[in-house]
C-alpha positions as CSV (number, residue, x, y, z in Angstrom):
1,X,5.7,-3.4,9.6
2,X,5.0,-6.9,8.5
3,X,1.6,-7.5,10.6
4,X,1.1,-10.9,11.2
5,X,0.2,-14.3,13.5
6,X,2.5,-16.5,14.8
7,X,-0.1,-19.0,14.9
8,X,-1.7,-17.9,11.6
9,X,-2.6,-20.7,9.1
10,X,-1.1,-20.9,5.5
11,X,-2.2,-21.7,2.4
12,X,-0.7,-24.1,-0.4
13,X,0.5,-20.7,-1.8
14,X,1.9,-19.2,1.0
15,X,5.7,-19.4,0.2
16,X,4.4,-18.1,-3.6
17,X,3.3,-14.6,-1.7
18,X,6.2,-14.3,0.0
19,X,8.4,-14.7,-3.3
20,X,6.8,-11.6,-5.3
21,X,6.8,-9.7,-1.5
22,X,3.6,-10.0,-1.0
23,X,2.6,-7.8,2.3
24,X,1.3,-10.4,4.4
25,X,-1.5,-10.0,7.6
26,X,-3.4,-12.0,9.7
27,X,-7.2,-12.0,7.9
28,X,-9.2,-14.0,10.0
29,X,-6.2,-16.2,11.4
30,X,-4.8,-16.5,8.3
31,X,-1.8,-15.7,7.3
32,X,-2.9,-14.0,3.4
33,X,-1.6,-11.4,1.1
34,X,-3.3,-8.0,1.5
35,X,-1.1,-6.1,-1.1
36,X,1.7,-6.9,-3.9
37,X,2.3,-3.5,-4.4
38,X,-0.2,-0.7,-5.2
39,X,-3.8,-1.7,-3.8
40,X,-5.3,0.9,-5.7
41,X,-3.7,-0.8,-9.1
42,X,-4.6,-3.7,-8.2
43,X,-8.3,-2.8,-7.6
44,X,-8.2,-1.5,-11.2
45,X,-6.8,-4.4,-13.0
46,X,-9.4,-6.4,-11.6
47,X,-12.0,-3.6,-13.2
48,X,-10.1,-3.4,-16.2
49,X,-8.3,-6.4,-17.1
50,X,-7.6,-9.8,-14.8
51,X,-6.2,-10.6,-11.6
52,X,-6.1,-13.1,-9.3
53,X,-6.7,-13.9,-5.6
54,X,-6.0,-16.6,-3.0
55,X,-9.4,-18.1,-1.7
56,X,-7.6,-21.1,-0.3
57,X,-8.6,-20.3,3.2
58,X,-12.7,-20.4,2.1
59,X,-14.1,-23.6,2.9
60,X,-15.0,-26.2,0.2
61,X,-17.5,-28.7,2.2
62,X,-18.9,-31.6,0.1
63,X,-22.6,-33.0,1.2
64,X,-22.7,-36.7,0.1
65,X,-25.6,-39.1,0.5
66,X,-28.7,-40.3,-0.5
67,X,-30.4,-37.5,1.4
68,X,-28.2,-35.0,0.5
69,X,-30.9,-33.0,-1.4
70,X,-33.4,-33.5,1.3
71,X,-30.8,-32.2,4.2
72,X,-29.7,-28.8,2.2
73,X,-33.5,-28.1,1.8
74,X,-34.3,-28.1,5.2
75,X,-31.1,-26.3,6.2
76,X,-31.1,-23.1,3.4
77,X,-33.6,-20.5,2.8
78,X,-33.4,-21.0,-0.7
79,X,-34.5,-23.9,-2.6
80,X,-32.3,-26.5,-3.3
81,X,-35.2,-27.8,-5.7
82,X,-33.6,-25.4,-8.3
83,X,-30.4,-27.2,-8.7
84,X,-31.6,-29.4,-11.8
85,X,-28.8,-29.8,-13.1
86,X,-24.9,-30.8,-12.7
87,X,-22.7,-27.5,-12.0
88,X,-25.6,-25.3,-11.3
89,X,-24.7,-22.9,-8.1
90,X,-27.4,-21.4,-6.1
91,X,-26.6,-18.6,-3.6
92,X,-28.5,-18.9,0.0
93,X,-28.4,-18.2,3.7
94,X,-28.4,-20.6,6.2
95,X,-30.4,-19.1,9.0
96,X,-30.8,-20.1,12.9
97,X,-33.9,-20.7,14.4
98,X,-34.9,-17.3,15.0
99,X,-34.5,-16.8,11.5
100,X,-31.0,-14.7,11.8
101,X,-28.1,-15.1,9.6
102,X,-25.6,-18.0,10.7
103,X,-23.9,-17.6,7.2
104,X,-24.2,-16.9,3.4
105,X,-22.6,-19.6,0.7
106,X,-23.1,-21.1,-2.8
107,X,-23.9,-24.8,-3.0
108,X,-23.0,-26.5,-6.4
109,X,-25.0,-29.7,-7.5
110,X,-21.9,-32.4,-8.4
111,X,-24.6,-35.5,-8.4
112,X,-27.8,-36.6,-6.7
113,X,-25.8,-37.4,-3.8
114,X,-23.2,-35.0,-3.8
115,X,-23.8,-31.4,-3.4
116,X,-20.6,-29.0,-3.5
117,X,-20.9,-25.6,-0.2
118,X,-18.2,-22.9,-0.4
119,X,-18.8,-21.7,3.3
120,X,-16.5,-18.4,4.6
121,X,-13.4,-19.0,5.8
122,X,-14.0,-17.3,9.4
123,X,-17.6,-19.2,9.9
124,X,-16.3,-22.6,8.3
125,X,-15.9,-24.4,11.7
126,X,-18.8,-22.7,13.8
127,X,-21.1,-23.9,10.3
128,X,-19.9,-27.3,10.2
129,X,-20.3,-27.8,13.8
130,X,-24.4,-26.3,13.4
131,X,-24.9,-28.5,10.2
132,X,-23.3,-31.8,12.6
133,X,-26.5,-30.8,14.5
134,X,-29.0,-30.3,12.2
135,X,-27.8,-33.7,11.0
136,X,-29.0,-35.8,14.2
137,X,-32.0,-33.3,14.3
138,X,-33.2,-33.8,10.9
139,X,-32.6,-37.8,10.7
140,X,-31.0,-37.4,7.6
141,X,-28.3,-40.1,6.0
142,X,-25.5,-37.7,4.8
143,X,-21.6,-37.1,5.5
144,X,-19.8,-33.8,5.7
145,X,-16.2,-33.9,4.1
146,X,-14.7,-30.6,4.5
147,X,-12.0,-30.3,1.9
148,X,-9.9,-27.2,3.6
149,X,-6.3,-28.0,4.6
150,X,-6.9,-27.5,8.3
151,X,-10.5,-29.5,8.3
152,X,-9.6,-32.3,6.5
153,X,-9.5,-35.9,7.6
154,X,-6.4,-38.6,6.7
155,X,-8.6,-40.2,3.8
156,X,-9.9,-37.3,2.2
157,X,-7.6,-34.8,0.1
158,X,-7.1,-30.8,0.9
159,X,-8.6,-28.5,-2.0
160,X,-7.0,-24.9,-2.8
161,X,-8.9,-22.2,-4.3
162,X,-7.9,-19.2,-6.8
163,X,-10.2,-16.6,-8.2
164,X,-9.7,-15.1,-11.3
165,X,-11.8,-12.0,-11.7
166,X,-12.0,-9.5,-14.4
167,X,-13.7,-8.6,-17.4
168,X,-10.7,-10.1,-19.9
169,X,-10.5,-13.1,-16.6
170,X,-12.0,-16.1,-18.3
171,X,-9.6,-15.4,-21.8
172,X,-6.5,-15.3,-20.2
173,X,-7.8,-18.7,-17.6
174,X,-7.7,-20.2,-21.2
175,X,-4.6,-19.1,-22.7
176,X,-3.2,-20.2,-19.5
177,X,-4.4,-23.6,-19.2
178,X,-6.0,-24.7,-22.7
179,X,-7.7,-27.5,-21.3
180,X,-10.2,-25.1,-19.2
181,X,-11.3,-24.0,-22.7
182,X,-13.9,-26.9,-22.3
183,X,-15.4,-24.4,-19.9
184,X,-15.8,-21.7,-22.8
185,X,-19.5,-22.6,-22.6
186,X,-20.3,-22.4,-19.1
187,X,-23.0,-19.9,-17.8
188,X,-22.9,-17.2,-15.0
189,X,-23.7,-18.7,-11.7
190,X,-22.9,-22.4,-12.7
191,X,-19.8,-24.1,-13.0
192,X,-18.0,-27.7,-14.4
193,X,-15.1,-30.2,-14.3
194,X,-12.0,-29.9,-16.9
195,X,-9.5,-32.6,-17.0
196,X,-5.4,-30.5,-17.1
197,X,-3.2,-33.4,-18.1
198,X,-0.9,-31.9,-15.5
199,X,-3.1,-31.5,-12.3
200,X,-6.4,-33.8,-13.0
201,X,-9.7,-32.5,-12.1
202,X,-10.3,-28.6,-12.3
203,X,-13.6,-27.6,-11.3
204,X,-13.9,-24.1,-13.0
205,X,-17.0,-21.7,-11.3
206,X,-18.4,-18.8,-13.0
207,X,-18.9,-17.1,-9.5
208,X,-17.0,-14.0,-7.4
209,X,-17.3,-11.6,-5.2
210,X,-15.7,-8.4,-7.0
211,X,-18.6,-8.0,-9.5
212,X,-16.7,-8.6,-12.4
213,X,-16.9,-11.8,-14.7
214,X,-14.2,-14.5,-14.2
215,X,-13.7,-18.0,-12.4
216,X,-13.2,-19.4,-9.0
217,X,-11.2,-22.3,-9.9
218,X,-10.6,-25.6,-7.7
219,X,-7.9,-28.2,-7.6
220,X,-6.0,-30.7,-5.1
221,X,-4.0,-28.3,-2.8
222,X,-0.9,-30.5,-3.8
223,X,-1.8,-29.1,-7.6
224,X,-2.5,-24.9,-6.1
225,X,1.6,-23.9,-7.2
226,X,1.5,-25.5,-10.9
227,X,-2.1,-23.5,-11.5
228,X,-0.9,-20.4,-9.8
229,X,2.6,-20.5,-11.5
230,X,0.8,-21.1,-15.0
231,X,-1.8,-18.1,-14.3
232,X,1.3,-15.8,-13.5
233,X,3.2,-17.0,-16.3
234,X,0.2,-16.1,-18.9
235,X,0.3,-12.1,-17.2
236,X,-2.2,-12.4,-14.7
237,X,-1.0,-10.0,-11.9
238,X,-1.7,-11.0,-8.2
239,X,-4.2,-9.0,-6.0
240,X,-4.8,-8.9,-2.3
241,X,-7.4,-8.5,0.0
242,X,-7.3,-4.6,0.4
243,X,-7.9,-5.3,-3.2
244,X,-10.7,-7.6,-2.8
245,X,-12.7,-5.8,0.0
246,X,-13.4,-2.7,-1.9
247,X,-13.9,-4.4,-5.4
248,X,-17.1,-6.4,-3.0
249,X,-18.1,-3.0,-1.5
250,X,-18.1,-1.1,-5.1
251,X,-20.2,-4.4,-5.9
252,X,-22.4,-4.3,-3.3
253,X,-21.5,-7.6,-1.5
254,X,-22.2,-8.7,1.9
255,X,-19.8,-10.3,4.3
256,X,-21.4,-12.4,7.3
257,X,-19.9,-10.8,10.6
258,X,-20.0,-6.7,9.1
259,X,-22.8,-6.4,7.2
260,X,-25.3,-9.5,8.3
261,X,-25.2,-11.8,11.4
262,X,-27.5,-13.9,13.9
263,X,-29.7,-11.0,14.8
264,X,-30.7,-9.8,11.2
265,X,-32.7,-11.8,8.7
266,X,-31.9,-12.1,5.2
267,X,-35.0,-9.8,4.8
268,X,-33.3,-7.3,7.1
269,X,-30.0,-6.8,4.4
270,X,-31.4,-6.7,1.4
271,X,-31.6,-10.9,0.6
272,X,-35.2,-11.5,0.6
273,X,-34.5,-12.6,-3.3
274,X,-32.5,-15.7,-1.5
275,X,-35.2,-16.8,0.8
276,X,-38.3,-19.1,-0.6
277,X,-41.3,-19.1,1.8
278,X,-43.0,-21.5,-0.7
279,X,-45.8,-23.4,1.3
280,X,-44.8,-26.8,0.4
281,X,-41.7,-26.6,1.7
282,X,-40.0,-26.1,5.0
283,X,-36.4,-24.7,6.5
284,X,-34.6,-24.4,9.3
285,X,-35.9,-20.2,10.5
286,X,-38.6,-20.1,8.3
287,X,-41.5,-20.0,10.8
288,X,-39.6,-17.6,12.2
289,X,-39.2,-15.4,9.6
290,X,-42.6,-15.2,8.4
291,X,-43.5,-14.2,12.4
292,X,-40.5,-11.3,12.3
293,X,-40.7,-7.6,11.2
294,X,-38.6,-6.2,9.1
295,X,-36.4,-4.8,11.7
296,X,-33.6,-2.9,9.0
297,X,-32.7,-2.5,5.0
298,X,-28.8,-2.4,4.5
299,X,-28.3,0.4,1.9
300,X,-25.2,2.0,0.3
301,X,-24.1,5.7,1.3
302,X,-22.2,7.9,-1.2
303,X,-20.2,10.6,0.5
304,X,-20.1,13.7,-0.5
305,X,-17.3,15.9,-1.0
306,X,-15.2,14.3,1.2
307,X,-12.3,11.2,1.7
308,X,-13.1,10.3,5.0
309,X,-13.6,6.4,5.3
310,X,-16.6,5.9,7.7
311,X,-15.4,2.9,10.0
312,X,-17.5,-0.3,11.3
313,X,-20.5,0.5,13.6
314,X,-19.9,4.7,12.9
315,X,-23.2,6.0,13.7
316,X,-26.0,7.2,10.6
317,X,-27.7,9.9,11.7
318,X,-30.4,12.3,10.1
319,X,-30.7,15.8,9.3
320,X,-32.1,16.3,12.6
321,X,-29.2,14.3,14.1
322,X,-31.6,11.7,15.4
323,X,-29.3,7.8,15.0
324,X,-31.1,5.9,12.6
325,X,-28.6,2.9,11.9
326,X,-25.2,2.1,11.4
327,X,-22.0,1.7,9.0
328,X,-21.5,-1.9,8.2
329,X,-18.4,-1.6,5.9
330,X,-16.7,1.5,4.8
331,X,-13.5,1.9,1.7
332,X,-12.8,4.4,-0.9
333,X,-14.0,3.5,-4.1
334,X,-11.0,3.8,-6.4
335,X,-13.7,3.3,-9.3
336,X,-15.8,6.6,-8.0
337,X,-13.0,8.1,-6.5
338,X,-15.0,8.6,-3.4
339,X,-15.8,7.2,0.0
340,X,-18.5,4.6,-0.2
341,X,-20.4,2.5,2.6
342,X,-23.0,-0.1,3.5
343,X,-25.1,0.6,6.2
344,X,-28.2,-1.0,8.5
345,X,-30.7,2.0,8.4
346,X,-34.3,2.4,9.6
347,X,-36.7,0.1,7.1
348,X,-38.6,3.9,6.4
349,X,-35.2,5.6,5.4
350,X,-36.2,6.1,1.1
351,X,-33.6,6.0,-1.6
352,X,-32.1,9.5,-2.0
353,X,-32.2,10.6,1.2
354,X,-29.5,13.1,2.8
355,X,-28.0,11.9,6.0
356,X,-24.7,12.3,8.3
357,X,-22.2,10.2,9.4
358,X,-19.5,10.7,12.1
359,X,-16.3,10.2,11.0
360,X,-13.2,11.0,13.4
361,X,-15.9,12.8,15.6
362,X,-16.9,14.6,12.5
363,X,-20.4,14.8,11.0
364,X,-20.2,14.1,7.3
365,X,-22.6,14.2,4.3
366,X,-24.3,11.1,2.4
367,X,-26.6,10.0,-0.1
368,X,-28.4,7.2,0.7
369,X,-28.4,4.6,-2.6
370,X,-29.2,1.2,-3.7
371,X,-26.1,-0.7,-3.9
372,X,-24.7,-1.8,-5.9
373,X,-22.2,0.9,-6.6
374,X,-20.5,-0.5,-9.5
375,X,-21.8,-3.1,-12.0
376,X,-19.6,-4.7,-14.6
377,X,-16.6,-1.8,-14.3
378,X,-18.9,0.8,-14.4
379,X,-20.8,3.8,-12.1
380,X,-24.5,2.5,-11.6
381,X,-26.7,5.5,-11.8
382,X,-25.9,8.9,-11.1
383,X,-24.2,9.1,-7.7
């Protein structure tokens, strides 16, 4: 059963998914592919070879201005004082005044006055509308042009996003497209602008969520078919989001709304690396913050010796059968070729620990670990 919204948006490559039969489902009221075929093969392509996903529906907001840089460092827990230099990404958390989690993203420094945010898709509109408002609190001189198909204004043009993730990824982006050779050089975590004769600007990212190498490549919407078309043509396969969500998992990634959220702190999930509480400079939370106890650590559970997928908000219990937390986000692991989780757990739960979960009103065996669970195609550790 095809399981879908009416009402569901569309990307610029919708009517591309529906050509190779994609299996299509409403992911966040979006109409996206969740499977071509064989999740599980796709899951290892990505871990073996390329493959490539639809990230149209994520949320490319530009920050222009004069005060650009001076907004985005009172808005983010990290510091925007890093960005130095053009293409440089920096990953942060943009945090409410009790110093919770409104929403993770990567800001990309494009100029002095124009800063690049990929925000998720689902929180796009509720972030735009909190930045509008730290905007008019802050006194700042800066415009917000969202660039996603359904956000954008009659003067400004849509942009479409594909990722390309895998360890042969950025190869095969170049035989593709030659002209994104000119981003042979480009580093992890940063990213630049090639010029296709075809399409125009690419901006080509060194950034993903699946913990493999590759690019998340951005273009006019009106371009997202020619780039797609010339991807497939080269041999990259399509994946889908079944795909995607337990290449993150394996890789230990967070997504806002399962695994972090309003009432936990960056602290709380395992992102104190993101925050800077440097005294000289100040951020929307940060008092906050420093004021707050750590209330929870997010840690990974291996299962053991069983199949069974723990679900969203399953209880963690210990030995003793005393709660102690709860399942975030729960897959198999084609890599491990077991069940796998993220969990909110006591802050005094140590690595290694034995615990339970209840699955299907069973109780079921874990290990407690530090995720990630797969670095670079590979088991990390001894699981």
């Amino acid at each position: 059963m095809r399981e879908t919204n009416l009402h569901a948006l569309r990307t610029p490559l919708y009517e591309r998914h529906r050509l190779i039969r994609a299996r299509m489902a409403d992911v966040g009221g979006w109409d996206l592919p969740i499977a071509y075929g064989s999740q599980i093969e796709e899951h290892h392509t990505v871990r073996e070879d390329a493959a490539m996903f639809d990230v149209s529906h994520m949320c490319a907001l530009d920050v222009r201005g004069t005060d650009a840089r001076a907004f985005l460092g009172r808005l983010l827990a990290n510091d925007i004082g890093k960005l130095k230099s053009p293409g440089k990404a920096l990953y942060s958390c943009m945090l409410n005044r009790e110093g919770g989690v409104i929403d993770d993203l990567v800001v990309y420094y494009l100029s002095d006055e124009c800063f690049r945010i990929v925000l998720n898709a689902q929180a796009a509109s509720r972030d735009i509308d909190w930045m509008r408002t730290q905007i008019v609190e802050s006194g700042c001189s800066v415009t917000l042009v969202p660039r996603r198909q359904d956000l954008v204004t009659d003067d400004v043009e849509a942009l479409a996003m594909i990722a390309v993730q895998g360890p042969n990824a950025r190869e095969k982006v170049f035989r593709a497209m030659p002209s994104t050779r000119a981003a042979d050089k480009v580093k992890p975590f940063n990213s630049c602008f090639v010029h296709d004769a075809v399409v125009g600007a690419l901006m080509l990212a060194r950034t993903g969520k699946t913990g493999e190498d590759g690019f998340e490549i951005t273009m006019l919407a009106k371009h997202a078919v020619h780039v797609w078309d010339a991807l497939r043509s080269s041999g990259i396969c399509a994946a889908g989001f079944h795909a995607w969500d337990t290449l993150r998992l394996e890789a230990g990634m967070h997504v806002p709304g399962r695994d972090m959220g309003p009432q936990t702190s960056p602290f709380d999930v395992g992102l104190g690396w993101s925050v800077d509480l440097g005294e000289k400079r100040d951020f929307v939370g940060k008092a906050a913050l420093q004021a707050r106890a750590q209330a929870s650590q997010l840690v990974g559970l291996a299962f053991e010796g069983s199949g069974a997928v723990a679900r969203t908000q399953s209880p963690v219990m210990s030995l003793e059968g005393e709660v102690i937390g709860k399942v975030t986000s729960g897959t198999y692991s084609p890599t491990l070729q077991m069940a796998i989780a993220l969990a909110l757990v006591s802050p005094d739960i140590k690595l290694g620990s034995s615990v339970s979960v209840e699955v299907y009103s069973k109780r079921v065996s874990a290990k407690v670990v530090r995720p990630p669970f797969v670095r670079d195609g590979s088991p990390v550790g001894k699981r």
